[in-house]
Amino acid sequence: MRTLLLSFVIFALIITEAESGICPGFTEQCIGEQTCCLLKSGTYGCCPYANAVCCEDDFHCCPTATQCMSSGDCERTRNDIFKMMRLPMKLIRPLNK
């Protein structure tokens, strides 16, 4: 019973961290539903998309269910009518301390 309670508390803390926009390491936080993305500098920035995909260039991000393209666009990853839809990548805003 004690193990179950401890597991529940840990799970609740993880969910709260994800929902509050707290970045890994608990030192930085994004507002609203923004997503934390690691920047080249080793610090975190905030992507304006909720549950975003952080691009490999560590400078841009794309909406969920898309992938970062070398063309600078975000392309949907699902095979549906929106496959050809391209969205612009967004800049990751560095956090000000």
PDB file of N, CA and C in Angstrom:
ATOM      1  N   MET A   1       0.824  -1.187   0.000  1.00  0.00           N
ATOM      2  CA  MET A   1       0.000   0.000   0.000  1.00  0.00           C
ATOM      3  C   MET A   1       0.872   1.257   0.000  1.00  0.00           C
ATOM      4  N   ARG A   2       1.923   1.215   0.802  1.00  0.00           N
ATOM      5  CA  ARG A   2       2.814   2.364   0.891  1.00  0.00           C
ATOM      6  C   ARG A   2       3.509   2.615  -0.454  1.00  0.00           C
ATOM      7  N   THR A   3       3.924   1.541  -1.123  1.00  0.00           N
ATOM      8  CA  THR A   3       4.570   1.655  -2.433  1.00  0.00           C
ATOM      9  C   THR A   3       3.606   2.229  -3.459  1.00  0.00           C
ATOM     10  N   LEU A   4       2.361   1.803  -3.400  1.00  0.00           N
ATOM     11  CA  LEU A   4       1.349   2.310  -4.322  1.00  0.00           C
ATOM     12  C   LEU A   4       1.130   3.800  -4.111  1.00  0.00           C
ATOM     13  N   LEU A   5       1.054   4.233  -2.872  1.00  0.00           N
ATOM     14  CA  LEU A   5       0.867   5.642  -2.557  1.00  0.00           C
ATOM     15  C   LEU A   5       2.060   6.462  -3.033  1.00  0.00           C
ATOM     16  N   LEU A   6       3.258   5.969  -2.798  1.00  0.00           N
ATOM     17  CA  LEU A   6       4.465   6.663  -3.242  1.00  0.00           C
ATOM     18  C   LEU A   6       4.498   6.766  -4.763  1.00  0.00           C
ATOM     19  N   SER A   7       4.124   5.706  -5.449  1.00  0.00           N
ATOM     20  CA  SER A   7       4.069   5.720  -6.916  1.00  0.00           C
ATOM     21  C   SER A   7       3.074   6.757  -7.406  1.00  0.00           C
ATOM     22  N   PHE A   8       1.939   6.859  -6.748  1.00  0.00           N
ATOM     23  CA  PHE A   8       0.920   7.834  -7.135  1.00  0.00           C
ATOM     24  C   PHE A   8       1.436   9.258  -6.954  1.00  0.00           C
ATOM     25  N   VAL A   9       2.112   9.521  -5.851  1.00  0.00           N
ATOM     26  CA  VAL A   9       2.647  10.858  -5.584  1.00  0.00           C
ATOM     27  C   VAL A   9       3.687  11.232  -6.637  1.00  0.00           C
ATOM     28  N   ILE A  10       4.573  10.317  -6.972  1.00  0.00           N
ATOM     29  CA  ILE A  10       5.590  10.581  -7.997  1.00  0.00           C
ATOM     30  C   ILE A  10       4.930  10.841  -9.341  1.00  0.00           C
ATOM     31  N   PHE A  11       3.936  10.042  -9.699  1.00  0.00           N
ATOM     32  CA  PHE A  11       3.214  10.234 -10.953  1.00  0.00           C
ATOM     33  C   PHE A  11       2.543  11.603 -10.978  1.00  0.00           C
ATOM     34  N   ALA A  12       1.922  12.001  -9.880  1.00  0.00           N
ATOM     35  CA  ALA A  12       1.247  13.298  -9.804  1.00  0.00           C
ATOM     36  C   ALA A  12       2.240  14.437  -9.979  1.00  0.00           C
ATOM     37  N   LEU A  13       3.427  14.308  -9.412  1.00  0.00           N
ATOM     38  CA  LEU A  13       4.449  15.340  -9.569  1.00  0.00           C
ATOM     39  C   LEU A  13       4.914  15.449 -11.013  1.00  0.00           C
ATOM     40  N   ILE A  14       5.072  14.324 -11.685  1.00  0.00           N
ATOM     41  CA  ILE A  14       5.489  14.328 -13.090  1.00  0.00           C
ATOM     42  C   ILE A  14       4.428  14.989 -13.953  1.00  0.00           C
ATOM     43  N   ILE A  15       3.161  14.648 -13.733  1.00  0.00           N
ATOM     44  CA  ILE A  15       2.068  15.247 -14.504  1.00  0.00           C
ATOM     45  C   ILE A  15       2.005  16.744 -14.253  1.00  0.00           C
ATOM     46  N   THR A  16       2.138  17.164 -13.010  1.00  0.00           N
ATOM     47  CA  THR A  16       2.100  18.584 -12.672  1.00  0.00           C
ATOM     48  C   THR A  16       3.231  19.324 -13.354  1.00  0.00           C
ATOM     49  N   GLU A  17       4.426  18.724 -13.386  1.00  0.00           N
ATOM     50  CA  GLU A  17       5.566  19.350 -14.051  1.00  0.00           C
ATOM     51  C   GLU A  17       5.278  19.554 -15.527  1.00  0.00           C
ATOM     52  N   ALA A  18       4.746  18.543 -16.188  1.00  0.00           N
ATOM     53  CA  ALA A  18       4.467  18.633 -17.621  1.00  0.00           C
ATOM     54  C   ALA A  18       3.392  19.665 -17.903  1.00  0.00           C
ATOM     55  N   GLU A  19       2.363  19.722 -17.071  1.00  0.00           N
ATOM     56  CA  GLU A  19       1.263  20.642 -17.314  1.00  0.00           C
ATOM     57  C   GLU A  19       1.624  22.083 -16.998  1.00  0.00           C
ATOM     58  N   SER A  20       2.567  22.309 -16.107  1.00  0.00           N
ATOM     59  CA  SER A  20       2.894  23.667 -15.713  1.00  0.00           C
ATOM     60  C   SER A  20       3.970  24.288 -16.595  1.00  0.00           C
ATOM     61  N   GLY A  21       4.545  23.548 -17.517  1.00  0.00           N
ATOM     62  CA  GLY A  21       5.554  24.075 -18.420  1.00  0.00           C
ATOM     63  C   GLY A  21       6.933  24.175 -17.801  1.00  0.00           C
ATOM     64  N   ILE A  22       7.171  23.441 -16.725  1.00  0.00           N
ATOM     65  CA  ILE A  22       8.486  23.462 -16.095  1.00  0.00           C
ATOM     66  C   ILE A  22       9.445  22.636 -16.946  1.00  0.00           C
ATOM     67  N   CYS A  23      10.579  23.245 -17.272  1.00  0.00           N
ATOM     68  CA  CYS A  23      11.568  22.571 -18.104  1.00  0.00           C
ATOM     69  C   CYS A  23      12.360  21.563 -17.273  1.00  0.00           C
ATOM     70  N   PRO A  24      12.997  20.581 -17.938  1.00  0.00           N
ATOM     71  CA  PRO A  24      13.831  19.617 -17.211  1.00  0.00           C
ATOM     72  C   PRO A  24      14.876  20.342 -16.360  1.00  0.00           C
ATOM     73  N   GLY A  25      15.121  19.824 -15.203  1.00  0.00           N
ATOM     74  CA  GLY A  25      16.060  20.452 -14.280  1.00  0.00           C
ATOM     75  C   GLY A  25      15.375  21.371 -13.283  1.00  0.00           C
ATOM     76  N   PHE A  26      14.103  21.646 -13.516  1.00  0.00           N
ATOM     77  CA  PHE A  26      13.275  22.447 -12.606  1.00  0.00           C
ATOM     78  C   PHE A  26      13.782  23.866 -12.390  1.00  0.00           C
ATOM     79  N   THR A  27      14.628  24.396 -13.277  1.00  0.00           N
ATOM     80  CA  THR A  27      15.159  25.739 -13.072  1.00  0.00           C
ATOM     81  C   THR A  27      14.502  26.782 -13.967  1.00  0.00           C
ATOM     82  N   GLU A  28      13.816  26.351 -15.008  1.00  0.00           N
ATOM     83  CA  GLU A  28      13.181  27.277 -15.941  1.00  0.00           C
ATOM     84  C   GLU A  28      11.756  26.836 -16.212  1.00  0.00           C
ATOM     85  N   GLN A  29      10.915  27.783 -16.637  1.00  0.00           N
ATOM     86  CA  GLN A  29       9.513  27.466 -16.873  1.00  0.00           C
ATOM     87  C   GLN A  29       8.980  28.286 -18.037  1.00  0.00           C
ATOM     88  N   CYS A  30       8.196  27.644 -18.893  1.00  0.00           N
ATOM     89  CA  CYS A  30       7.504  28.325 -19.982  1.00  0.00           C
ATOM     90  C   CYS A  30       6.082  28.643 -19.519  1.00  0.00           C
ATOM     91  N   ILE A  31       5.502  29.681 -20.084  1.00  0.00           N
ATOM     92  CA  ILE A  31       4.155  30.078 -19.674  1.00  0.00           C
ATOM     93  C   ILE A  31       3.096  29.366 -20.509  1.00  0.00           C
ATOM     94  N   GLY A  32       1.935  29.227 -19.946  1.00  0.00           N
ATOM     95  CA  GLY A  32       0.812  28.622 -20.655  1.00  0.00           C
ATOM     96  C   GLY A  32       1.121  27.217 -21.113  1.00  0.00           C
ATOM     97  N   GLU A  33       0.756  26.923 -22.349  1.00  0.00           N
ATOM     98  CA  GLU A  33       0.961  25.586 -22.903  1.00  0.00           C
ATOM     99  C   GLU A  33       2.179  25.519 -23.809  1.00  0.00           C
ATOM    100  N   GLN A  34       3.100  26.454 -23.641  1.00  0.00           N
ATOM    101  CA  GLN A  34       4.320  26.433 -24.439  1.00  0.00           C
ATOM    102  C   GLN A  34       5.147  25.201 -24.083  1.00  0.00           C
ATOM    103  N   THR A  35       6.029  24.824 -25.006  1.00  0.00           N
ATOM    104  CA  THR A  35       6.875  23.645 -24.825  1.00  0.00           C
ATOM    105  C   THR A  35       8.317  24.067 -24.601  1.00  0.00           C
ATOM    106  N   CYS A  36       8.976  23.448 -23.633  1.00  0.00           N
ATOM    107  CA  CYS A  36      10.403  23.690 -23.393  1.00  0.00           C
ATOM    108  C   CYS A  36      11.220  22.965 -24.461  1.00  0.00           C
ATOM    109  N   CYS A  37      12.168  23.672 -25.056  1.00  0.00           N
ATOM    110  CA  CYS A  37      13.084  23.071 -26.027  1.00  0.00           C
ATOM    111  C   CYS A  37      14.509  23.443 -25.635  1.00  0.00           C
ATOM    112  N   LEU A  38      15.400  22.469 -25.714  1.00  0.00           N
ATOM    113  CA  LEU A  38      16.803  22.702 -25.399  1.00  0.00           C
ATOM    114  C   LEU A  38      17.458  23.481 -26.533  1.00  0.00           C
ATOM    115  N   LEU A  39      18.169  24.549 -26.188  1.00  0.00           N
ATOM    116  CA  LEU A  39      18.868  25.374 -27.170  1.00  0.00           C
ATOM    117  C   LEU A  39      20.332  24.958 -27.257  1.00  0.00           C
ATOM    118  N   LYS A  40      21.014  25.396 -28.321  1.00  0.00           N
ATOM    119  CA  LYS A  40      22.434  25.059 -28.504  1.00  0.00           C
ATOM    120  C   LYS A  40      23.285  25.520 -27.327  1.00  0.00           C
ATOM    121  N   SER A  41      22.855  26.590 -26.683  1.00  0.00           N
ATOM    122  CA  SER A  41      23.606  27.144 -25.551  1.00  0.00           C
ATOM    123  C   SER A  41      23.552  26.250 -24.314  1.00  0.00           C
ATOM    124  N   GLY A  42      22.672  25.233 -24.347  1.00  0.00           N
ATOM    125  CA  GLY A  42      22.525  24.348 -23.196  1.00  0.00           C
ATOM    126  C   GLY A  42      21.425  24.783 -22.246  1.00  0.00           C
ATOM    127  N   THR A  43      20.823  25.940 -22.512  1.00  0.00           N
ATOM    128  CA  THR A  43      19.688  26.405 -21.719  1.00  0.00           C
ATOM    129  C   THR A  43      18.401  26.033 -22.451  1.00  0.00           C
ATOM    130  N   TYR A  44      17.280  26.339 -21.850  1.00  0.00           N
ATOM    131  CA  TYR A  44      15.997  26.025 -22.469  1.00  0.00           C
ATOM    132  C   TYR A  44      15.324  27.277 -22.980  1.00  0.00           C
ATOM    133  N   GLY A  45      14.541  27.098 -24.032  1.00  0.00           N
ATOM    134  CA  GLY A  45      13.710  28.152 -24.573  1.00  0.00           C
ATOM    135  C   GLY A  45      12.285  27.655 -24.662  1.00  0.00           C
ATOM    136  N   CYS A  46      11.366  28.551 -25.005  1.00  0.00           N
ATOM    137  CA  CYS A  46       9.947  28.204 -25.054  1.00  0.00           C
ATOM    138  C   CYS A  46       9.424  28.272 -26.479  1.00  0.00           C
ATOM    139  N   CYS A  47       8.833  27.189 -26.924  1.00  0.00           N
ATOM    140  CA  CYS A  47       8.188  27.126 -28.230  1.00  0.00           C
ATOM    141  C   CYS A  47       6.725  27.508 -28.033  1.00  0.00           C
ATOM    142  N   PRO A  48       6.157  28.337 -28.917  1.00  0.00           N
ATOM    143  CA  PRO A  48       4.770  28.767 -28.729  1.00  0.00           C
ATOM    144  C   PRO A  48       3.727  27.676 -28.950  1.00  0.00           C
ATOM    145  N   TYR A  49       4.120  26.510 -29.448  1.00  0.00           N
ATOM    146  CA  TYR A  49       3.174  25.407 -29.665  1.00  0.00           C
ATOM    147  C   TYR A  49       3.091  24.509 -28.430  1.00  0.00           C
ATOM    148  N   ALA A  50       1.895  24.021 -28.131  1.00  0.00           N
ATOM    149  CA  ALA A  50       1.721  23.035 -27.062  1.00  0.00           C
ATOM    150  C   ALA A  50       2.197  21.677 -27.571  1.00  0.00           C
ATOM    151  N   ASN A  51       2.883  20.920 -26.736  1.00  0.00           N
ATOM    152  CA  ASN A  51       3.385  19.582 -27.096  1.00  0.00           C
ATOM    153  C   ASN A  51       4.162  19.605 -28.408  1.00  0.00           C
ATOM    154  N   ALA A  52       5.009  20.598 -28.563  1.00  0.00           N
ATOM    155  CA  ALA A  52       5.730  20.823 -29.813  1.00  0.00           C
ATOM    156  C   ALA A  52       6.816  19.790 -30.066  1.00  0.00           C
ATOM    157  N   VAL A  53       7.244  19.754 -31.318  1.00  0.00           N
ATOM    158  CA  VAL A  53       8.409  18.986 -31.741  1.00  0.00           C
ATOM    159  C   VAL A  53       9.561  19.986 -31.811  1.00  0.00           C
ATOM    160  N   CYS A  54      10.603  19.763 -31.035  1.00  0.00           N
ATOM    161  CA  CYS A  54      11.772  20.637 -31.066  1.00  0.00           C
ATOM    162  C   CYS A  54      12.670  20.172 -32.213  1.00  0.00           C
ATOM    163  N   CYS A  55      12.996  21.078 -33.124  1.00  0.00           N
ATOM    164  CA  CYS A  55      13.785  20.715 -34.303  1.00  0.00           C
ATOM    165  C   CYS A  55      15.249  20.475 -33.933  1.00  0.00           C
ATOM    166  N   GLU A  56      15.928  19.676 -34.753  1.00  0.00           N
ATOM    167  CA  GLU A  56      17.320  19.306 -34.497  1.00  0.00           C
ATOM    168  C   GLU A  56      18.277  20.486 -34.558  1.00  0.00           C
ATOM    169  N   ASP A  57      17.862  21.602 -35.179  1.00  0.00           N
ATOM    170  CA  ASP A  57      18.756  22.755 -35.232  1.00  0.00           C
ATOM    171  C   ASP A  57      18.819  23.487 -33.894  1.00  0.00           C
ATOM    172  N   ASP A  58      18.016  23.043 -32.922  1.00  0.00           N
ATOM    173  CA  ASP A  58      17.965  23.650 -31.586  1.00  0.00           C
ATOM    174  C   ASP A  58      17.643  25.138 -31.650  1.00  0.00           C
ATOM    175  N   PHE A  59      16.860  25.527 -32.653  1.00  0.00           N
ATOM    176  CA  PHE A  59      16.527  26.935 -32.862  1.00  0.00           C
ATOM    177  C   PHE A  59      15.062  27.107 -33.242  1.00  0.00           C
ATOM    178  N   HIS A  60      14.457  26.052 -33.825  1.00  0.00           N
ATOM    179  CA  HIS A  60      13.075  26.094 -34.297  1.00  0.00           C
ATOM    180  C   HIS A  60      12.252  24.977 -33.670  1.00  0.00           C
ATOM    181  N   CYS A  61      10.933  25.095 -33.822  1.00  0.00           N
ATOM    182  CA  CYS A  61      10.026  24.051 -33.345  1.00  0.00           C
ATOM    183  C   CYS A  61       8.818  23.980 -34.268  1.00  0.00           C
ATOM    184  N   CYS A  62       8.123  22.860 -34.211  1.00  0.00           N
ATOM    185  CA  CYS A  62       6.946  22.612 -35.041  1.00  0.00           C
ATOM    186  C   CYS A  62       5.804  22.101 -34.167  1.00  0.00           C
ATOM    187  N   PRO A  63       4.563  22.232 -34.659  1.00  0.00           N
ATOM    188  CA  PRO A  63       3.421  21.715 -33.896  1.00  0.00           C
ATOM    189  C   PRO A  63       3.483  20.198 -33.751  1.00  0.00           C
ATOM    190  N   THR A  64       2.740  19.680 -32.794  1.00  0.00           N
ATOM    191  CA  THR A  64       2.657  18.245 -32.584  1.00  0.00           C
ATOM    192  C   THR A  64       2.152  17.561 -33.853  1.00  0.00           C
ATOM    193  N   ALA A  65       2.531  16.331 -34.066  1.00  0.00           N
ATOM    194  CA  ALA A  65       2.155  15.521 -35.236  1.00  0.00           C
ATOM    195  C   ALA A  65       2.726  16.073 -36.539  1.00  0.00           C
ATOM    196  N   THR A  66       3.809  16.853 -36.444  1.00  0.00           N
ATOM    197  CA  THR A  66       4.517  17.314 -37.643  1.00  0.00           C
ATOM    198  C   THR A  66       5.992  16.991 -37.458  1.00  0.00           C
ATOM    199  N   GLN A  67       6.739  17.153 -38.533  1.00  0.00           N
ATOM    200  CA  GLN A  67       8.186  16.974 -38.445  1.00  0.00           C
ATOM    201  C   GLN A  67       8.874  18.178 -39.055  1.00  0.00           C
ATOM    202  N   CYS A  68      10.058  18.468 -38.568  1.00  0.00           N
ATOM    203  CA  CYS A  68      10.849  19.591 -39.056  1.00  0.00           C
ATOM    204  C   CYS A  68      11.481  19.205 -40.393  1.00  0.00           C
ATOM    205  N   MET A  69      11.329  20.047 -41.384  1.00  0.00           N
ATOM    206  CA  MET A  69      11.892  19.796 -42.705  1.00  0.00           C
ATOM    207  C   MET A  69      13.061  20.750 -42.949  1.00  0.00           C
ATOM    208  N   SER A  70      14.026  20.326 -43.739  1.00  0.00           N
ATOM    209  CA  SER A  70      15.184  21.169 -44.037  1.00  0.00           C
ATOM    210  C   SER A  70      14.790  22.421 -44.811  1.00  0.00           C
ATOM    211  N   SER A  71      13.596  22.416 -45.403  1.00  0.00           N
ATOM    212  CA  SER A  71      13.098  23.576 -46.143  1.00  0.00           C
ATOM    213  C   SER A  71      12.655  24.701 -45.214  1.00  0.00           C
ATOM    214  N   GLY A  72      12.589  24.409 -43.909  1.00  0.00           N
ATOM    215  CA  GLY A  72      12.128  25.411 -42.952  1.00  0.00           C
ATOM    216  C   GLY A  72      10.648  25.308 -42.665  1.00  0.00           C
ATOM    217  N   ASP A  73      10.018  24.260 -43.168  1.00  0.00           N
ATOM    218  CA  ASP A  73       8.594  24.032 -42.946  1.00  0.00           C
ATOM    219  C   ASP A  73       8.389  22.894 -41.963  1.00  0.00           C
ATOM    220  N   CYS A  74       7.167  22.815 -41.458  1.00  0.00           N
ATOM    221  CA  CYS A  74       6.737  21.699 -40.618  1.00  0.00           C
ATOM    222  C   CYS A  74       5.751  20.889 -41.444  1.00  0.00           C
ATOM    223  N   GLU A  75       6.031  19.614 -41.629  1.00  0.00           N
ATOM    224  CA  GLU A  75       5.167  18.769 -42.454  1.00  0.00           C
ATOM    225  C   GLU A  75       4.456  17.754 -41.576  1.00  0.00           C
ATOM    226  N   ARG A  76       3.176  17.578 -41.819  1.00  0.00           N
ATOM    227  CA  ARG A  76       2.392  16.610 -41.039  1.00  0.00           C
ATOM    228  C   ARG A  76       2.948  15.209 -41.240  1.00  0.00           C
ATOM    229  N   THR A  77       2.936  14.424 -40.169  1.00  0.00           N
ATOM    230  CA  THR A  77       3.496  13.076 -40.225  1.00  0.00           C
ATOM    231  C   THR A  77       2.435  12.014 -40.464  1.00  0.00           C
ATOM    232  N   ARG A  78       1.170  12.351 -40.286  1.00  0.00           N
ATOM    233  CA  ARG A  78       0.104  11.371 -40.513  1.00  0.00           C
ATOM    234  C   ARG A  78      -0.222  11.301 -42.002  1.00  0.00           C
ATOM    235  N   ASN A  79      -0.593  10.132 -42.460  1.00  0.00           N
ATOM    236  CA  ASN A  79      -0.996   9.956 -43.854  1.00  0.00           C
ATOM    237  C   ASN A  79      -2.479  10.242 -43.984  1.00  0.00           C
ATOM    238  N   ASP A  80      -2.811  11.477 -44.134  1.00  0.00           N
ATOM    239  CA  ASP A  80      -4.208  11.864 -44.310  1.00  0.00           C
ATOM    240  C   ASP A  80      -4.299  13.036 -45.269  1.00  0.00           C
ATOM    241  N   ILE A  81      -5.438  13.634 -45.331  1.00  0.00           N
ATOM    242  CA  ILE A  81      -5.672  14.723 -46.282  1.00  0.00           C
ATOM    243  C   ILE A  81      -4.752  15.916 -46.036  1.00  0.00           C
ATOM    244  N   PHE A  82      -4.240  16.035 -44.823  1.00  0.00           N
ATOM    245  CA  PHE A  82      -3.389  17.165 -44.493  1.00  0.00           C
ATOM    246  C   PHE A  82      -1.914  16.906 -44.792  1.00  0.00           C
ATOM    247  N   LYS A  83      -1.590  15.776 -45.380  1.00  0.00           N
ATOM    248  CA  LYS A  83      -0.192  15.407 -45.630  1.00  0.00           C
ATOM    249  C   LYS A  83       0.564  16.507 -46.375  1.00  0.00           C
ATOM    250  N   MET A  84      -0.091  17.144 -47.312  1.00  0.00           N
ATOM    251  CA  MET A  84       0.586  18.156 -48.113  1.00  0.00           C
ATOM    252  C   MET A  84       0.606  19.526 -47.438  1.00  0.00           C
ATOM    253  N   MET A  85      -0.094  19.653 -46.322  1.00  0.00           N
ATOM    254  CA  MET A  85      -0.124  20.938 -45.634  1.00  0.00           C
ATOM    255  C   MET A  85       1.230  21.216 -44.996  1.00  0.00           C
ATOM    256  N   ARG A  86       1.762  22.372 -45.265  1.00  0.00           N
ATOM    257  CA  ARG A  86       3.028  22.768 -44.659  1.00  0.00           C
ATOM    258  C   ARG A  86       2.780  23.983 -43.777  1.00  0.00           C
ATOM    259  N   LEU A  87       3.381  23.975 -42.631  1.00  0.00           N
ATOM    260  CA  LEU A  87       3.258  25.061 -41.677  1.00  0.00           C
ATOM    261  C   LEU A  87       4.634  25.653 -41.445  1.00  0.00           C
ATOM    262  N   PRO A  88       4.717  26.947 -41.170  1.00  0.00           N
ATOM    263  CA  PRO A  88       6.034  27.533 -40.915  1.00  0.00           C
ATOM    264  C   PRO A  88       6.582  27.104 -39.560  1.00  0.00           C
ATOM    265  N   MET A  89       7.891  26.909 -39.506  1.00  0.00           N
ATOM    266  CA  MET A  89       8.540  26.644 -38.225  1.00  0.00           C
ATOM    267  C   MET A  89       8.465  27.917 -37.388  1.00  0.00           C
ATOM    268  N   LYS A  90       8.464  27.767 -36.102  1.00  0.00           N
ATOM    269  CA  LYS A  90       8.482  28.914 -35.190  1.00  0.00           C
ATOM    270  C   LYS A  90       9.833  28.969 -34.490  1.00  0.00           C
ATOM    271  N   LEU A  91      10.262  30.177 -34.171  1.00  0.00           N
ATOM    272  CA  LEU A  91      11.494  30.350 -33.412  1.00  0.00           C
ATOM    273  C   LEU A  91      11.249  29.986 -31.958  1.00  0.00           C
ATOM    274  N   ILE A  92      12.231  29.388 -31.341  1.00  0.00           N
ATOM    275  CA  ILE A  92      12.174  29.096 -29.916  1.00  0.00           C
ATOM    276  C   ILE A  92      12.659  30.344 -29.183  1.00  0.00           C
ATOM    277  N   ARG A  93      11.835  30.867 -28.305  1.00  0.00           N
ATOM    278  CA  ARG A  93      12.161  32.081 -27.563  1.00  0.00           C
ATOM    279  C   ARG A  93      13.016  31.727 -26.347  1.00  0.00           C
ATOM    280  N   PRO A  94      14.249  32.264 -26.267  1.00  0.00           N
ATOM    281  CA  PRO A  94      15.070  31.989 -25.084  1.00  0.00           C
ATOM    282  C   PRO A  94      14.401  32.544 -23.829  1.00  0.00           C
ATOM    283  N   LEU A  95      14.604  31.875 -22.723  1.00  0.00           N
ATOM    284  CA  LEU A  95      14.064  32.345 -21.449  1.00  0.00           C
ATOM    285  C   LEU A  95      14.945  33.457 -20.914  1.00  0.00           C
ATOM    286  N   ASN A  96      14.332  34.502 -20.425  1.00  0.00           N
ATOM    287  CA  ASN A  96      15.078  35.596 -19.796  1.00  0.00           C
ATOM    288  C   ASN A  96      15.138  35.347 -18.302  1.00  0.00           C
ATOM    289  N   LYS A  97      16.301  35.483 -17.755  1.00  0.00           N
ATOM    290  CA  LYS A  97      16.445  35.273 -16.304  1.00  0.00           C
ATOM    291  C   LYS A  97      16.614  36.590 -15.618  1.00  0.00           C
TER     292      LYS A  97
END
